[in-house]
Every structure is written in structure tokens, then in C-alpha cells.
Amino acid sequence: MTGAAFEEIVEDFEFLDEWEDRYRYVIDYGKAMEPLDDALKVPATKVDGCASQVWLHPKIEDGRFSFDGDSDAMIVRGLIAVLRALYNDLPVKDVPQVNAPEQLGRLGLNDHLSAQRSNGLRAMIERIRLVASDAA
């Protein structure tokens, strides 16, 4: 269960043989994302467990989940954009059912992120799941 935006990333990655190209794609994907309003960069939206500064601002409208986010690190900003493609616009009840590590594994991300980045990614996924579980 993934959104069309995530499936598009998966398809794009199939054409990128080199990890450096995939890394650049993720960074560019993050650059294309709207920045999070500074007023939303508060302790309540900050994600602990990330080496860089990360903020996630979830929204639930008409039973559908979405979130905006930002980071001070370009690759992490790109990872946030990829997570948005994975989760945004899903019914809130479906969000906890998404096997994010498996889906991200389709991109080969697990093999190329540092331990700190992997821990930060897990922390972001846990925050998303927690918010959706609380709202469901």
C-alpha cells in the first residue's frame, strides 16, 4: 500500500544505476519540497533521534493523513520528501500498516545510509506511525 508518488520514485530509481545518481535524486526531490514555515519549527514538531535538525508537522483532514517537514541537512530533507510520497494522502487508519523499511528497501536506501541517518529515518517513521495511530 503506497501512493502513486512513491511508485513514481521507485520507477525513476530503476533507471538510475549508480547510487550517486540516486543520492542526487533524493536531494533534488527534497529541494523541490516547500520549506516548512518557521513558525512550525517548534519543540513539538522536532524529531529526536536524528543527527540533523528535523521537524515533521502532521495533518489529518477528512480521514486522510499528510505531513509537511523540513531539515537542515539536504539528504534528510530529501528523505522527508520520500516519506511524504510514501505516506501523504493515505487514509489515516492505513498509515500504521505501511511497512516503511520494506518500501524504502525497494529504493535500496537501507544499504547506502549511514547508521546515524538510518536511525534518524527510523525515528521519523516512528513519529509518523505514532501520530497516525493516535488519530485513528
Short mmCIF file of N, CA and C in Angstrom, two decimals:
data_model
loop_
_atom_site.label_atom_id
_atom_site.label_comp_id
_atom_site.label_asym_id
_atom_site.label_seq_id
_atom_site.Cartn_x
_atom_site.Cartn_y
_atom_site.Cartn_z
N MET A 1 0.84 -1.16 0.00
CA MET A 1 0.00 0.00 0.00
C MET A 1 0.90 1.24 0.00
N THR A 2 1.00 1.86 -1.16
CA THR A 2 1.78 3.08 -1.29
C THR A 2 1.05 4.01 -2.24
N GLY A 3 1.43 5.27 -2.17
CA GLY A 3 0.82 6.24 -3.06
C GLY A 3 1.49 6.25 -4.43
N ALA A 4 0.82 6.88 -5.39
CA ALA A 4 1.35 6.97 -6.75
C ALA A 4 2.67 7.72 -6.78
N ALA A 5 2.83 8.72 -5.92
CA ALA A 5 4.06 9.50 -5.90
C ALA A 5 5.25 8.62 -5.52
N PHE A 6 5.05 7.70 -4.56
CA PHE A 6 6.14 6.81 -4.17
C PHE A 6 6.45 5.83 -5.29
N GLU A 7 5.42 5.30 -5.93
CA GLU A 7 5.65 4.37 -7.04
C GLU A 7 6.42 5.04 -8.17
N GLU A 8 6.19 6.32 -8.36
CA GLU A 8 6.93 7.08 -9.38
C GLU A 8 8.42 7.14 -9.02
N ILE A 9 8.72 7.33 -7.74
CA ILE A 9 10.12 7.33 -7.29
C ILE A 9 10.74 5.97 -7.56
N VAL A 10 10.02 4.90 -7.23
CA VAL A 10 10.52 3.54 -7.47
C VAL A 10 10.85 3.36 -8.94
N GLU A 11 9.94 3.79 -9.82
CA GLU A 11 10.18 3.68 -11.26
C GLU A 11 11.39 4.49 -11.68
N ASP A 12 11.51 5.72 -11.17
CA ASP A 12 12.66 6.55 -11.52
C ASP A 12 13.97 5.89 -11.08
N PHE A 13 13.96 5.29 -9.90
CA PHE A 13 15.17 4.65 -9.37
C PHE A 13 15.61 3.47 -10.25
N GLU A 14 14.65 2.82 -10.92
CA GLU A 14 15.00 1.70 -11.79
C GLU A 14 15.90 2.14 -12.93
N PHE A 15 15.83 3.41 -13.30
CA PHE A 15 16.64 3.93 -14.40
C PHE A 15 17.97 4.51 -13.92
N LEU A 16 18.15 4.60 -12.61
CA LEU A 16 19.38 5.16 -12.06
C LEU A 16 20.24 4.02 -11.53
N ASP A 17 21.28 3.68 -12.26
CA ASP A 17 22.12 2.54 -11.89
C ASP A 17 23.08 2.86 -10.77
N GLU A 18 23.62 4.05 -10.77
CA GLU A 18 24.64 4.43 -9.79
C GLU A 18 23.99 4.99 -8.53
N TRP A 19 24.53 4.60 -7.36
CA TRP A 19 23.99 5.11 -6.12
C TRP A 19 24.13 6.62 -6.04
N GLU A 20 25.22 7.18 -6.58
CA GLU A 20 25.41 8.64 -6.54
C GLU A 20 24.26 9.35 -7.24
N ASP A 21 23.78 8.77 -8.34
CA ASP A 21 22.64 9.37 -9.06
C ASP A 21 21.37 9.30 -8.22
N ARG A 22 21.19 8.19 -7.52
CA ARG A 22 20.02 8.04 -6.65
C ARG A 22 20.09 9.03 -5.48
N TYR A 23 21.28 9.17 -4.93
CA TYR A 23 21.51 10.11 -3.83
C TYR A 23 21.17 11.53 -4.28
N ARG A 24 21.65 11.90 -5.48
CA ARG A 24 21.36 13.23 -6.04
C ARG A 24 19.86 13.40 -6.26
N TYR A 25 19.20 12.34 -6.74
CA TYR A 25 17.75 12.37 -6.97
C TYR A 25 17.02 12.69 -5.66
N VAL A 26 17.41 12.00 -4.58
CA VAL A 26 16.77 12.21 -3.28
C VAL A 26 16.99 13.66 -2.83
N ILE A 27 18.20 14.17 -2.98
CA ILE A 27 18.49 15.55 -2.60
C ILE A 27 17.65 16.52 -3.42
N ASP A 28 17.60 16.30 -4.74
CA ASP A 28 16.81 17.18 -5.60
C ASP A 28 15.32 17.11 -5.27
N TYR A 29 14.85 15.92 -4.91
CA TYR A 29 13.45 15.73 -4.53
C TYR A 29 13.14 16.57 -3.29
N GLY A 30 14.08 16.59 -2.36
CA GLY A 30 13.92 17.41 -1.16
C GLY A 30 13.97 18.89 -1.46
N LYS A 31 14.84 19.29 -2.38
CA LYS A 31 14.93 20.71 -2.75
C LYS A 31 13.63 21.21 -3.36
N ALA A 32 12.92 20.32 -4.05
CA ALA A 32 11.66 20.71 -4.71
C ALA A 32 10.51 20.84 -3.71
N MET A 33 10.69 20.34 -2.50
CA MET A 33 9.63 20.38 -1.48
C MET A 33 9.55 21.78 -0.88
N GLU A 34 8.33 22.22 -0.65
CA GLU A 34 8.13 23.52 0.00
C GLU A 34 8.76 23.51 1.39
N PRO A 35 9.47 24.57 1.76
CA PRO A 35 10.04 24.60 3.11
C PRO A 35 8.93 24.70 4.16
N LEU A 36 9.20 24.14 5.32
CA LEU A 36 8.26 24.23 6.43
C LEU A 36 8.32 25.63 7.01
N ASP A 37 7.16 26.19 7.28
CA ASP A 37 7.08 27.52 7.88
C ASP A 37 7.86 27.53 9.19
N ASP A 38 8.68 28.55 9.39
CA ASP A 38 9.49 28.64 10.61
C ASP A 38 8.65 28.59 11.87
N ALA A 39 7.41 29.07 11.80
CA ALA A 39 6.52 29.05 12.97
C ALA A 39 6.19 27.62 13.40
N LEU A 40 6.36 26.65 12.49
CA LEU A 40 6.08 25.25 12.80
C LEU A 40 7.32 24.49 13.26
N LYS A 41 8.46 25.15 13.24
CA LYS A 41 9.72 24.53 13.70
C LYS A 41 9.86 24.77 15.20
N VAL A 42 9.07 24.00 15.95
CA VAL A 42 8.98 24.14 17.40
C VAL A 42 9.29 22.80 18.05
N PRO A 43 9.55 22.78 19.35
CA PRO A 43 9.87 21.50 20.01
C PRO A 43 8.83 20.39 19.77
N ALA A 44 7.57 20.74 19.67
CA ALA A 44 6.52 19.72 19.47
C ALA A 44 6.64 19.02 18.12
N THR A 45 7.21 19.68 17.12
CA THR A 45 7.33 19.07 15.79
C THR A 45 8.73 18.53 15.52
N LYS A 46 9.65 18.78 16.44
CA LYS A 46 11.04 18.32 16.27
C LYS A 46 11.11 16.82 16.54
N VAL A 47 11.87 16.13 15.70
CA VAL A 47 12.03 14.68 15.85
C VAL A 47 13.36 14.41 16.54
N ASP A 48 13.30 13.78 17.69
CA ASP A 48 14.52 13.39 18.39
C ASP A 48 15.07 12.12 17.77
N GLY A 49 16.36 11.93 17.91
CA GLY A 49 16.98 10.73 17.37
C GLY A 49 17.60 10.92 16.01
N CYS A 50 17.54 12.14 15.50
CA CYS A 50 18.14 12.45 14.21
C CYS A 50 19.41 13.26 14.45
N ALA A 51 20.44 12.98 13.68
CA ALA A 51 21.70 13.70 13.82
C ALA A 51 21.53 15.16 13.41
N SER A 52 20.68 15.41 12.43
CA SER A 52 20.42 16.78 11.99
C SER A 52 19.11 17.26 12.60
N GLN A 53 18.80 18.52 12.37
CA GLN A 53 17.53 19.08 12.84
C GLN A 53 16.41 18.60 11.91
N VAL A 54 15.36 18.03 12.47
CA VAL A 54 14.23 17.52 11.68
C VAL A 54 12.93 17.92 12.35
N TRP A 55 12.01 18.42 11.53
CA TRP A 55 10.67 18.78 12.02
C TRP A 55 9.65 18.12 11.10
N LEU A 56 8.63 17.51 11.70
CA LEU A 56 7.51 16.94 10.97
C LEU A 56 6.22 17.53 11.52
N HIS A 57 5.39 18.04 10.62
CA HIS A 57 4.12 18.65 11.02
C HIS A 57 2.98 17.86 10.36
N PRO A 58 2.38 16.91 11.11
CA PRO A 58 1.31 16.08 10.54
C PRO A 58 -0.02 16.81 10.49
N LYS A 59 -0.84 16.40 9.51
CA LYS A 59 -2.19 16.94 9.37
C LYS A 59 -3.13 15.79 9.03
N ILE A 60 -4.31 15.84 9.59
CA ILE A 60 -5.33 14.85 9.26
C ILE A 60 -6.57 15.63 8.85
N GLU A 61 -6.95 15.44 7.59
CA GLU A 61 -8.13 16.13 7.07
C GLU A 61 -9.00 15.11 6.34
N ASP A 62 -10.27 15.09 6.67
CA ASP A 62 -11.22 14.17 6.05
C ASP A 62 -10.75 12.72 6.12
N GLY A 63 -10.14 12.35 7.26
CA GLY A 63 -9.71 10.98 7.46
C GLY A 63 -8.43 10.59 6.72
N ARG A 64 -7.79 11.57 6.07
CA ARG A 64 -6.58 11.30 5.31
C ARG A 64 -5.38 11.93 6.01
N PHE A 65 -4.26 11.22 5.97
CA PHE A 65 -3.05 11.66 6.64
C PHE A 65 -2.12 12.37 5.66
N SER A 66 -1.48 13.41 6.14
CA SER A 66 -0.40 14.05 5.38
C SER A 66 0.51 14.74 6.37
N PHE A 67 1.68 15.09 5.93
CA PHE A 67 2.57 15.87 6.78
C PHE A 67 3.50 16.70 5.93
N ASP A 68 3.94 17.78 6.51
CA ASP A 68 4.99 18.61 5.94
C ASP A 68 6.21 18.43 6.83
N GLY A 69 7.36 18.72 6.31
CA GLY A 69 8.55 18.56 7.12
C GLY A 69 9.71 19.35 6.57
N ASP A 70 10.78 19.37 7.33
CA ASP A 70 11.97 20.10 6.91
C ASP A 70 13.16 19.60 7.72
N SER A 71 14.34 19.88 7.21
CA SER A 71 15.58 19.54 7.89
C SER A 71 16.66 20.52 7.46
N ASP A 72 17.68 20.64 8.30
CA ASP A 72 18.80 21.49 7.94
C ASP A 72 19.85 20.74 7.12
N ALA A 73 19.63 19.44 6.87
CA ALA A 73 20.54 18.63 6.06
C ALA A 73 19.84 18.27 4.74
N MET A 74 20.52 18.50 3.63
CA MET A 74 19.89 18.29 2.32
C MET A 74 19.43 16.86 2.09
N ILE A 75 20.25 15.87 2.46
CA ILE A 75 19.84 14.49 2.22
C ILE A 75 18.65 14.12 3.11
N VAL A 76 18.62 14.63 4.33
CA VAL A 76 17.50 14.33 5.22
C VAL A 76 16.23 15.00 4.71
N ARG A 77 16.37 16.20 4.20
CA ARG A 77 15.22 16.89 3.59
C ARG A 77 14.67 16.03 2.44
N GLY A 78 15.57 15.42 1.68
CA GLY A 78 15.16 14.52 0.60
C GLY A 78 14.46 13.28 1.13
N LEU A 79 14.97 12.74 2.24
CA LEU A 79 14.32 11.57 2.84
C LEU A 79 12.93 11.93 3.34
N ILE A 80 12.76 13.13 3.88
CA ILE A 80 11.43 13.59 4.30
C ILE A 80 10.50 13.63 3.09
N ALA A 81 11.00 14.14 1.98
CA ALA A 81 10.19 14.21 0.75
C ALA A 81 9.79 12.81 0.29
N VAL A 82 10.71 11.85 0.39
CA VAL A 82 10.39 10.47 0.01
C VAL A 82 9.33 9.90 0.96
N LEU A 83 9.46 10.16 2.26
CA LEU A 83 8.44 9.70 3.21
C LEU A 83 7.10 10.34 2.93
N ARG A 84 7.10 11.60 2.54
CA ARG A 84 5.83 12.26 2.18
C ARG A 84 5.18 11.54 1.00
N ALA A 85 6.01 11.16 0.02
CA ALA A 85 5.47 10.42 -1.13
C ALA A 85 4.89 9.08 -0.70
N LEU A 86 5.50 8.48 0.31
CA LEU A 86 5.05 7.18 0.80
C LEU A 86 3.74 7.29 1.59
N TYR A 87 3.63 8.30 2.44
CA TYR A 87 2.52 8.38 3.39
C TYR A 87 1.41 9.38 3.05
N ASN A 88 1.75 10.49 2.42
CA ASN A 88 0.75 11.54 2.26
C ASN A 88 -0.46 11.08 1.46
N ASP A 89 -1.62 11.46 1.95
CA ASP A 89 -2.92 11.22 1.35
C ASP A 89 -3.44 9.80 1.56
N LEU A 90 -2.76 9.02 2.41
CA LEU A 90 -3.32 7.71 2.77
C LEU A 90 -4.43 7.91 3.80
N PRO A 91 -5.42 7.01 3.82
CA PRO A 91 -6.37 7.04 4.93
C PRO A 91 -5.58 6.87 6.23
N VAL A 92 -5.91 7.66 7.24
CA VAL A 92 -5.12 7.65 8.48
C VAL A 92 -5.04 6.26 9.09
N LYS A 93 -6.09 5.46 8.95
CA LYS A 93 -6.09 4.11 9.51
C LYS A 93 -5.08 3.20 8.81
N ASP A 94 -4.68 3.52 7.56
CA ASP A 94 -3.74 2.69 6.81
C ASP A 94 -2.27 3.03 7.09
N VAL A 95 -2.02 4.21 7.63
CA VAL A 95 -0.64 4.65 7.83
C VAL A 95 0.17 3.67 8.69
N PRO A 96 -0.36 3.21 9.84
CA PRO A 96 0.44 2.28 10.65
C PRO A 96 0.69 0.93 9.97
N GLN A 97 -0.08 0.61 8.94
CA GLN A 97 0.06 -0.66 8.24
C GLN A 97 1.19 -0.64 7.20
N VAL A 98 1.66 0.55 6.84
CA VAL A 98 2.70 0.66 5.82
C VAL A 98 4.01 0.09 6.38
N ASN A 99 4.60 -0.82 5.66
CA ASN A 99 5.90 -1.37 6.05
C ASN A 99 6.97 -0.48 5.41
N ALA A 100 7.27 0.62 6.08
CA ALA A 100 8.19 1.61 5.51
C ALA A 100 9.57 1.04 5.22
N PRO A 101 10.18 0.27 6.15
CA PRO A 101 11.50 -0.28 5.82
C PRO A 101 11.49 -1.13 4.54
N GLU A 102 10.43 -1.92 4.38
CA GLU A 102 10.32 -2.74 3.17
C GLU A 102 10.18 -1.87 1.93
N GLN A 103 9.31 -0.86 2.01
CA GLN A 103 9.09 0.02 0.86
C GLN A 103 10.36 0.80 0.51
N LEU A 104 11.03 1.34 1.54
CA LEU A 104 12.26 2.08 1.29
C LEU A 104 13.36 1.14 0.78
N GLY A 105 13.28 -0.12 1.19
CA GLY A 105 14.22 -1.11 0.68
C GLY A 105 14.13 -1.28 -0.83
N ARG A 106 12.96 -1.03 -1.38
CA ARG A 106 12.78 -1.10 -2.84
C ARG A 106 13.64 -0.04 -3.53
N LEU A 107 14.01 1.00 -2.80
CA LEU A 107 14.87 2.05 -3.34
C LEU A 107 16.34 1.79 -3.06
N GLY A 108 16.62 0.78 -2.25
CA GLY A 108 18.00 0.50 -1.90
C GLY A 108 18.56 1.47 -0.88
N LEU A 109 17.70 2.24 -0.24
CA LEU A 109 18.18 3.25 0.70
C LEU A 109 18.86 2.63 1.92
N ASN A 110 18.34 1.49 2.36
CA ASN A 110 18.86 0.86 3.58
C ASN A 110 20.36 0.56 3.46
N ASP A 111 20.81 0.26 2.25
CA ASP A 111 22.20 -0.15 2.05
C ASP A 111 23.17 1.02 1.97
N HIS A 112 22.65 2.22 1.80
CA HIS A 112 23.53 3.35 1.50
C HIS A 112 23.45 4.51 2.48
N LEU A 113 22.71 4.34 3.55
CA LEU A 113 22.63 5.40 4.55
C LEU A 113 23.54 5.06 5.71
N SER A 114 24.15 6.08 6.29
CA SER A 114 24.98 5.86 7.47
C SER A 114 24.09 5.38 8.61
N ALA A 115 24.72 4.84 9.64
CA ALA A 115 23.96 4.36 10.80
C ALA A 115 23.16 5.50 11.42
N GLN A 116 23.76 6.68 11.51
CA GLN A 116 23.04 7.83 12.08
C GLN A 116 21.83 8.20 11.24
N ARG A 117 22.00 8.23 9.91
CA ARG A 117 20.87 8.57 9.02
C ARG A 117 19.78 7.50 9.13
N SER A 118 20.18 6.24 9.20
CA SER A 118 19.19 5.15 9.32
C SER A 118 18.41 5.29 10.62
N ASN A 119 19.11 5.62 11.71
CA ASN A 119 18.43 5.82 13.00
C ASN A 119 17.46 7.00 12.90
N GLY A 120 17.88 8.08 12.27
CA GLY A 120 17.02 9.24 12.09
C GLY A 120 15.80 8.92 11.26
N LEU A 121 16.00 8.14 10.21
CA LEU A 121 14.88 7.73 9.35
C LEU A 121 13.88 6.90 10.15
N ARG A 122 14.39 5.97 10.97
CA ARG A 122 13.51 5.17 11.83
C ARG A 122 12.74 6.07 12.79
N ALA A 123 13.41 7.08 13.34
CA ALA A 123 12.74 8.00 14.27
C ALA A 123 11.62 8.76 13.57
N MET A 124 11.85 9.17 12.32
CA MET A 124 10.80 9.87 11.56
C MET A 124 9.62 8.95 11.30
N ILE A 125 9.90 7.70 10.91
CA ILE A 125 8.83 6.74 10.63
C ILE A 125 8.02 6.47 11.90
N GLU A 126 8.71 6.31 13.03
CA GLU A 126 8.01 6.06 14.29
C GLU A 126 7.12 7.24 14.66
N ARG A 127 7.60 8.46 14.45
CA ARG A 127 6.77 9.65 14.74
C ARG A 127 5.52 9.64 13.88
N ILE A 128 5.67 9.35 12.60
CA ILE A 128 4.53 9.31 11.68
C ILE A 128 3.53 8.25 12.12
N ARG A 129 4.02 7.06 12.43
CA ARG A 129 3.15 5.96 12.86
C ARG A 129 2.42 6.30 14.16
N LEU A 130 3.13 6.90 15.09
CA LEU A 130 2.55 7.28 16.38
C LEU A 130 1.41 8.28 16.21
N VAL A 131 1.68 9.32 15.42
CA VAL A 131 0.65 10.34 15.21
C VAL A 131 -0.59 9.73 14.54
N ALA A 132 -0.36 8.89 13.54
CA ALA A 132 -1.49 8.29 12.84
C ALA A 132 -2.24 7.31 13.74
N SER A 133 -1.52 6.55 14.55
CA SER A 133 -2.18 5.61 15.47
C SER A 133 -3.02 6.35 16.49
N ASP A 134 -2.49 7.45 17.00
CA ASP A 134 -3.24 8.25 17.98
C ASP A 134 -4.51 8.85 17.37
N ALA A 135 -4.44 9.16 16.06
CA ALA A 135 -5.58 9.81 15.40
C ALA A 135 -6.60 8.81 14.88
N ALA A 136 -6.18 7.57 14.70
CA ALA A 136 -7.08 6.58 14.07
C ALA A 136 -8.19 6.15 15.02
#
